Short mmCIF file of C-alpha atoms (C1' of nucleotides) in Angstrom, two decimals:
data_model
loop_
_atom_site.label_atom_id
_atom_site.label_comp_id
_atom_site.label_asym_id
_atom_site.label_seq_id
_atom_site.Cartn_x
_atom_site.Cartn_y
_atom_site.Cartn_z
CA MET A 1 -175.04 -20.37 -78.76
CA LEU A 2 -178.66 -20.41 -77.55
CA PHE A 3 -180.17 -17.87 -75.15
CA TYR A 4 -183.49 -18.98 -73.72
CA LEU A 5 -185.37 -15.74 -73.16
CA THR A 6 -188.91 -15.20 -71.98
CA GLY A 7 -191.02 -16.46 -74.88
CA LYS A 8 -188.16 -16.41 -77.39
CA VAL A 9 -184.90 -18.11 -78.17
CA LEU A 10 -181.93 -16.08 -79.42
CA ILE A 11 -179.57 -18.06 -81.64
CA SER A 12 -176.13 -16.48 -81.81
CA HIS A 13 -173.50 -17.80 -84.20
CA LEU A 14 -170.08 -16.34 -83.37
CA ARG A 15 -168.40 -17.40 -86.61
CA MET A 16 -164.64 -16.89 -86.25
CA GLU A 17 -164.24 -13.76 -84.19
CA GLY A 18 -167.48 -13.11 -82.34
CA LYS A 19 -167.06 -12.89 -78.57
CA TYR A 20 -169.12 -12.17 -75.49
CA PHE A 21 -167.84 -10.26 -72.48
CA TYR A 22 -169.72 -9.64 -69.28
CA TYR A 23 -169.22 -6.50 -67.23
CA LEU A 24 -170.61 -6.15 -63.72
CA ASP A 25 -170.63 -2.37 -63.76
CA GLN A 26 -168.67 -0.10 -66.11
CA VAL A 27 -168.61 -1.06 -69.79
CA PRO A 28 -165.30 -0.11 -71.43
CA GLU A 29 -165.26 1.63 -74.81
CA ARG A 30 -164.40 -0.96 -77.43
CA LYS A 31 -164.16 -0.39 -81.15
CA HIS A 32 -165.89 -3.61 -82.18
CA ALA A 33 -168.63 -3.83 -79.56
CA HIS A 34 -171.93 -4.12 -81.44
CA ILE A 35 -174.66 -5.50 -79.18
CA PHE A 36 -175.33 -4.68 -75.52
CA PHE A 37 -177.59 -6.72 -73.27
CA GLN A 38 -178.40 -4.79 -70.12
CA PHE A 39 -179.44 -6.70 -67.02
CA GLU A 40 -181.67 -5.40 -64.28
CA ASP A 41 -178.89 -5.74 -61.72
CA GLY A 42 -176.67 -3.32 -63.68
CA GLY A 43 -174.52 -5.89 -65.47
CA THR A 44 -173.99 -5.81 -69.25
CA LEU A 45 -173.29 -8.59 -71.69
CA VAL A 46 -171.47 -7.22 -74.75
CA TYR A 47 -171.15 -8.87 -78.13
CA GLU A 48 -167.98 -7.94 -80.02
CA ASP A 49 -167.13 -8.99 -83.55
CA VAL A 50 -164.24 -7.46 -85.49
CA ARG A 51 -165.44 -8.58 -88.91
CA LYS A 52 -169.17 -8.57 -88.25
CA PHE A 53 -169.44 -12.10 -89.53
CA GLY A 54 -171.48 -13.41 -86.65
CA THR A 55 -175.24 -13.81 -86.99
CA MET A 56 -178.18 -13.60 -84.61
CA GLU A 57 -181.70 -14.90 -85.02
CA LEU A 58 -184.66 -14.59 -82.71
CA LEU A 59 -187.41 -17.18 -82.94
CA ALA A 60 -190.23 -18.84 -81.03
CA PRO A 61 -189.06 -21.84 -78.96
CA ASP A 62 -191.40 -24.25 -80.75
CA LEU A 63 -189.63 -23.49 -84.04
CA LEU A 64 -186.22 -24.48 -82.71
CA ASP A 65 -186.34 -28.10 -83.86
CA ALA A 66 -187.51 -27.10 -87.32
CA TYR A 67 -184.74 -24.51 -87.45
CA PHE A 68 -182.00 -27.08 -86.92
CA ILE A 69 -183.62 -29.55 -89.30
CA SER A 70 -183.71 -26.86 -92.02
CA LYS A 71 -179.99 -26.25 -91.56
CA LYS A 72 -179.33 -29.96 -92.13
CA LEU A 73 -176.78 -29.84 -89.37
CA GLY A 74 -174.98 -33.15 -88.96
CA PRO A 75 -174.25 -35.03 -85.72
CA GLU A 76 -171.89 -33.87 -83.01
CA PRO A 77 -168.29 -35.05 -83.51
CA LYS A 78 -168.53 -37.66 -80.75
CA ASP A 79 -168.37 -41.44 -80.89
CA GLN A 80 -171.90 -41.90 -79.59
CA ASP A 81 -173.44 -39.50 -82.15
CA PHE A 82 -171.25 -39.66 -85.26
CA ASP A 83 -172.12 -43.00 -86.86
CA LEU A 84 -169.49 -44.49 -89.17
CA GLN A 85 -171.96 -46.48 -91.30
CA VAL A 86 -174.12 -43.44 -91.96
CA PHE A 87 -171.01 -41.40 -92.77
CA GLN A 88 -169.70 -43.97 -95.25
CA ALA A 89 -173.10 -44.31 -96.93
CA ALA A 90 -173.34 -40.53 -97.42
CA LEU A 91 -169.84 -40.34 -98.86
CA ALA A 92 -170.59 -43.12 -101.35
CA LYS A 93 -173.35 -41.00 -102.88
CA SER A 94 -171.37 -37.78 -103.28
CA LYS A 95 -169.09 -36.42 -105.96
CA LYS A 96 -167.97 -33.46 -103.90
CA PRO A 97 -164.31 -33.12 -102.97
CA ILE A 98 -164.01 -34.58 -99.48
CA LYS A 99 -162.84 -31.30 -97.96
CA SER A 100 -165.81 -29.33 -99.32
CA HIS A 101 -168.15 -32.04 -98.12
CA LEU A 102 -166.72 -32.07 -94.60
CA LEU A 103 -167.00 -28.28 -94.47
CA ASP A 104 -170.71 -28.16 -95.32
CA GLN A 105 -171.72 -29.41 -91.82
CA THR A 106 -174.17 -32.04 -93.09
CA LEU A 107 -171.96 -35.08 -92.45
CA VAL A 108 -170.71 -33.93 -89.08
CA ALA A 109 -170.93 -30.60 -87.24
CA GLY A 110 -167.96 -28.51 -86.24
CA LEU A 111 -165.29 -28.74 -88.95
CA GLY A 112 -164.09 -25.37 -90.20
CA ASN A 113 -161.25 -24.62 -92.57
CA ILE A 114 -158.45 -25.07 -90.05
CA TYR A 115 -159.54 -28.37 -88.56
CA VAL A 116 -160.63 -29.96 -91.83
CA ASP A 117 -157.07 -29.55 -93.14
CA GLU A 118 -155.71 -31.05 -89.93
CA VAL A 119 -158.12 -33.99 -90.04
CA LEU A 120 -157.27 -34.84 -93.66
CA TRP A 121 -153.54 -34.66 -92.95
CA ARG A 122 -153.92 -37.02 -90.01
CA ALA A 123 -156.13 -39.39 -92.02
CA GLN A 124 -153.66 -39.11 -94.93
CA VAL A 125 -156.31 -38.23 -97.48
CA HIS A 126 -155.89 -35.62 -100.23
CA PRO A 127 -158.43 -32.78 -99.80
CA ALA A 128 -159.53 -32.90 -103.46
CA ARG A 129 -160.36 -36.63 -103.47
CA LEU A 130 -163.99 -37.13 -104.44
CA SER A 131 -166.11 -38.40 -101.56
CA GLN A 132 -167.32 -41.50 -103.40
CA THR A 133 -163.79 -42.65 -104.26
CA LEU A 134 -162.70 -43.01 -100.65
CA THR A 135 -162.08 -46.50 -99.30
CA ALA A 136 -163.80 -47.77 -96.16
CA GLU A 137 -160.47 -47.46 -94.35
CA GLU A 138 -160.02 -43.85 -95.41
CA ALA A 139 -163.56 -42.94 -94.39
CA SER A 140 -163.01 -44.62 -91.06
CA ALA A 141 -159.76 -42.70 -90.53
CA ILE A 142 -161.46 -39.38 -91.34
CA HIS A 143 -164.28 -40.25 -88.94
CA ASP A 144 -161.87 -41.09 -86.11
CA GLN A 145 -159.57 -38.12 -86.69
CA THR A 146 -162.51 -35.70 -86.82
CA ILE A 147 -163.50 -36.78 -83.34
CA ALA A 148 -159.87 -36.66 -82.17
CA VAL A 149 -158.99 -33.26 -83.65
CA LEU A 150 -162.15 -31.46 -82.55
CA GLY A 151 -161.91 -33.05 -79.11
CA GLN A 152 -158.32 -31.87 -78.77
CA ALA A 153 -159.21 -28.40 -80.10
CA VAL A 154 -161.87 -27.99 -77.43
CA GLU A 155 -159.45 -29.23 -74.78
CA LYS A 156 -156.79 -26.72 -75.90
CA GLY A 157 -159.26 -23.83 -75.95
CA GLY A 158 -159.31 -23.43 -79.73
CA SER A 159 -156.75 -22.00 -82.15
CA THR A 160 -155.67 -18.38 -81.80
CA ILE A 161 -154.66 -17.35 -85.31
CA ARG A 162 -155.70 -13.71 -85.33
CA THR A 163 -157.71 -12.33 -82.48
CA TYR A 164 -159.55 -15.33 -81.12
CA THR A 165 -159.81 -15.48 -77.32
CA ASN A 166 -162.31 -16.98 -74.93
CA ALA A 167 -164.67 -14.94 -72.74
CA PHE A 168 -161.86 -14.39 -70.23
CA GLY A 169 -159.62 -12.89 -72.91
CA GLU A 170 -157.38 -15.96 -72.92
CA ASP A 171 -155.79 -17.35 -76.09
CA GLY A 172 -156.30 -20.94 -77.18
CA THR A 173 -153.23 -23.17 -77.71
CA MET A 174 -154.43 -25.55 -80.42
CA GLN A 175 -152.41 -23.60 -83.01
CA ASP A 176 -149.27 -25.10 -81.40
CA PHE A 177 -150.48 -28.52 -82.53
CA HIS A 178 -151.33 -27.68 -86.14
CA GLN A 179 -149.49 -29.92 -88.60
CA VAL A 180 -150.45 -28.28 -91.90
CA TYR A 181 -152.64 -25.19 -91.39
CA ASP A 182 -150.54 -22.02 -91.88
CA ARG A 183 -147.41 -24.18 -92.28
CA THR A 184 -146.93 -23.71 -96.03
CA GLY A 185 -143.26 -24.18 -96.95
CA GLN A 186 -142.42 -25.98 -93.72
CA ALA A 187 -141.50 -29.65 -93.41
CA CYS A 188 -144.23 -32.23 -92.79
CA SER A 189 -143.67 -33.64 -89.30
CA ARG A 190 -144.39 -37.15 -90.55
CA CYS A 191 -142.27 -37.39 -93.70
CA GLY A 192 -140.29 -34.15 -94.07
CA THR A 193 -141.85 -33.16 -97.39
CA VAL A 194 -142.62 -29.44 -97.79
CA ILE A 195 -146.24 -28.54 -96.97
CA GLU A 196 -148.08 -27.01 -99.92
CA LYS A 197 -151.12 -24.75 -100.23
CA PHE A 198 -153.72 -24.39 -102.99
CA GLN A 199 -157.29 -23.14 -103.45
CA LEU A 200 -160.15 -25.61 -103.15
CA GLY A 201 -163.75 -24.43 -103.17
CA GLY A 202 -162.53 -20.90 -102.53
CA ARG A 203 -160.66 -21.95 -99.41
CA GLY A 204 -156.94 -21.96 -98.73
CA THR A 205 -156.05 -25.64 -98.44
CA HIS A 206 -152.90 -26.98 -96.80
CA PHE A 207 -151.61 -30.51 -97.29
CA CYS A 208 -148.55 -32.75 -97.54
CA PRO A 209 -148.11 -33.91 -101.16
CA GLN A 210 -146.29 -37.03 -99.96
CA CYS A 211 -148.61 -38.22 -97.17
CA GLN A 212 -151.83 -37.19 -98.88
CA ARG A 213 -151.80 -38.63 -102.40
CA ARG A 214 -154.56 -37.89 -104.84
CA GLY A 215 -154.84 -41.62 -105.49
"C1'" DC B 1 -180.88 -31.53 -108.42
"C1'" DA B 2 -175.91 -31.13 -107.00
"C1'" DA B 3 -171.81 -28.72 -107.20
"C1'" DA B 4 -169.20 -24.51 -107.88
"C1'" DT B 5 -168.75 -19.68 -107.20
"C1'" DT B 6 -169.69 -15.13 -105.14
"C1'" DC B 7 -170.33 -12.27 -101.45
"C1'" DC B 8 -170.42 -10.27 -96.85
"C1'" DC B 9 -166.65 -7.31 -93.38
"C1'" DT B 10 -162.42 -5.61 -91.45
"C1'" DG B 11 -157.56 -5.83 -90.42
"C1'" DC B 12 -153.27 -7.32 -91.64
"C1'" DT B 13 -149.50 -8.08 -94.96
"C1'" DA B 14 -146.98 -7.89 -99.32
"C1'" DG B 15 -145.57 -5.19 -103.00
"C1'" DC B 16 -144.70 -0.93 -105.24
"C1'" DT C 1 -143.69 6.71 -96.09
"C1'" DG C 2 -148.21 5.69 -97.84
"C1'" DC C 3 -151.01 3.57 -101.00
"C1'" DT C 4 -153.56 -0.48 -102.82
"C1'" DA C 5 -154.47 -5.33 -103.83
"C1'" DG C 6 -155.06 -9.65 -101.90
"C1'" DC C 7 -156.23 -12.72 -98.36
"C1'" DA C 8 -158.66 -14.75 -94.32
"C1'" DG C 9 -163.19 -17.36 -92.98
"C1'" DG C 10 -168.82 -19.67 -92.31
"C1'" DG C 11 -172.43 -20.12 -94.76
"C1'" DA C 12 -176.31 -18.04 -97.49
"C1'" DA C 13 -177.34 -16.72 -102.08
"C1'" DT C 14 -176.60 -17.17 -106.69
"C1'" DT C 15 -174.87 -19.28 -110.87
"C1'" DT C 16 -173.40 -23.17 -113.55
#
DNA sequence: CAAATTCCCTGCTAGC
DNA sequence: TGCTAGCAGGGAATTT
């Protein structure tokens, strides 16, 4: 989230549980309120973050482009930005497990641990498959499902797993559409096989051992 | 150089 | 009942 201030830009990354609330007048006492922006008209914008994982950076506007370049942030998960050829070429050069590679934000922006598991289930690709071993068809499926899953997640207002809400305090509903995340021990909706979970790159990883073969 | 691992923070849950 | 250990997650820092 970018705030264009007078002479500076404030970059605020909410991570999983950062939230902003705006109060016209009285600001309620809240345990996890950390940052208060007071406006001249009496309103207050409050940043809350239960686990203090969010980050904020203040920099000069002319450094903004360089900032994003240094992060090596990939394209937006949209058809017009996320180029399949570029994606396939990058995968062909990498020995990383596909899940770890999708999570690092360089191929495409926006995939976190929940949605990467959902994308790989939909594309029927095992999370530990090495990037360079994927077929053109598999890469294409991952590309298409990334756009589909993130598009749907935005439409549903995100996934409320713990405390996530939007700025109006409303829960998202994307969790109702999860096929593998947090469904360990339950039947795969496609084939009935029991969903399993293991650690990959330090992340809990959910998958269907029948639909997503190691190959 | 690329890939793997560690760490940050707090709240919740499982196990004793 | 109350305690602790383990887990969750994005990404920077550190190690392999």
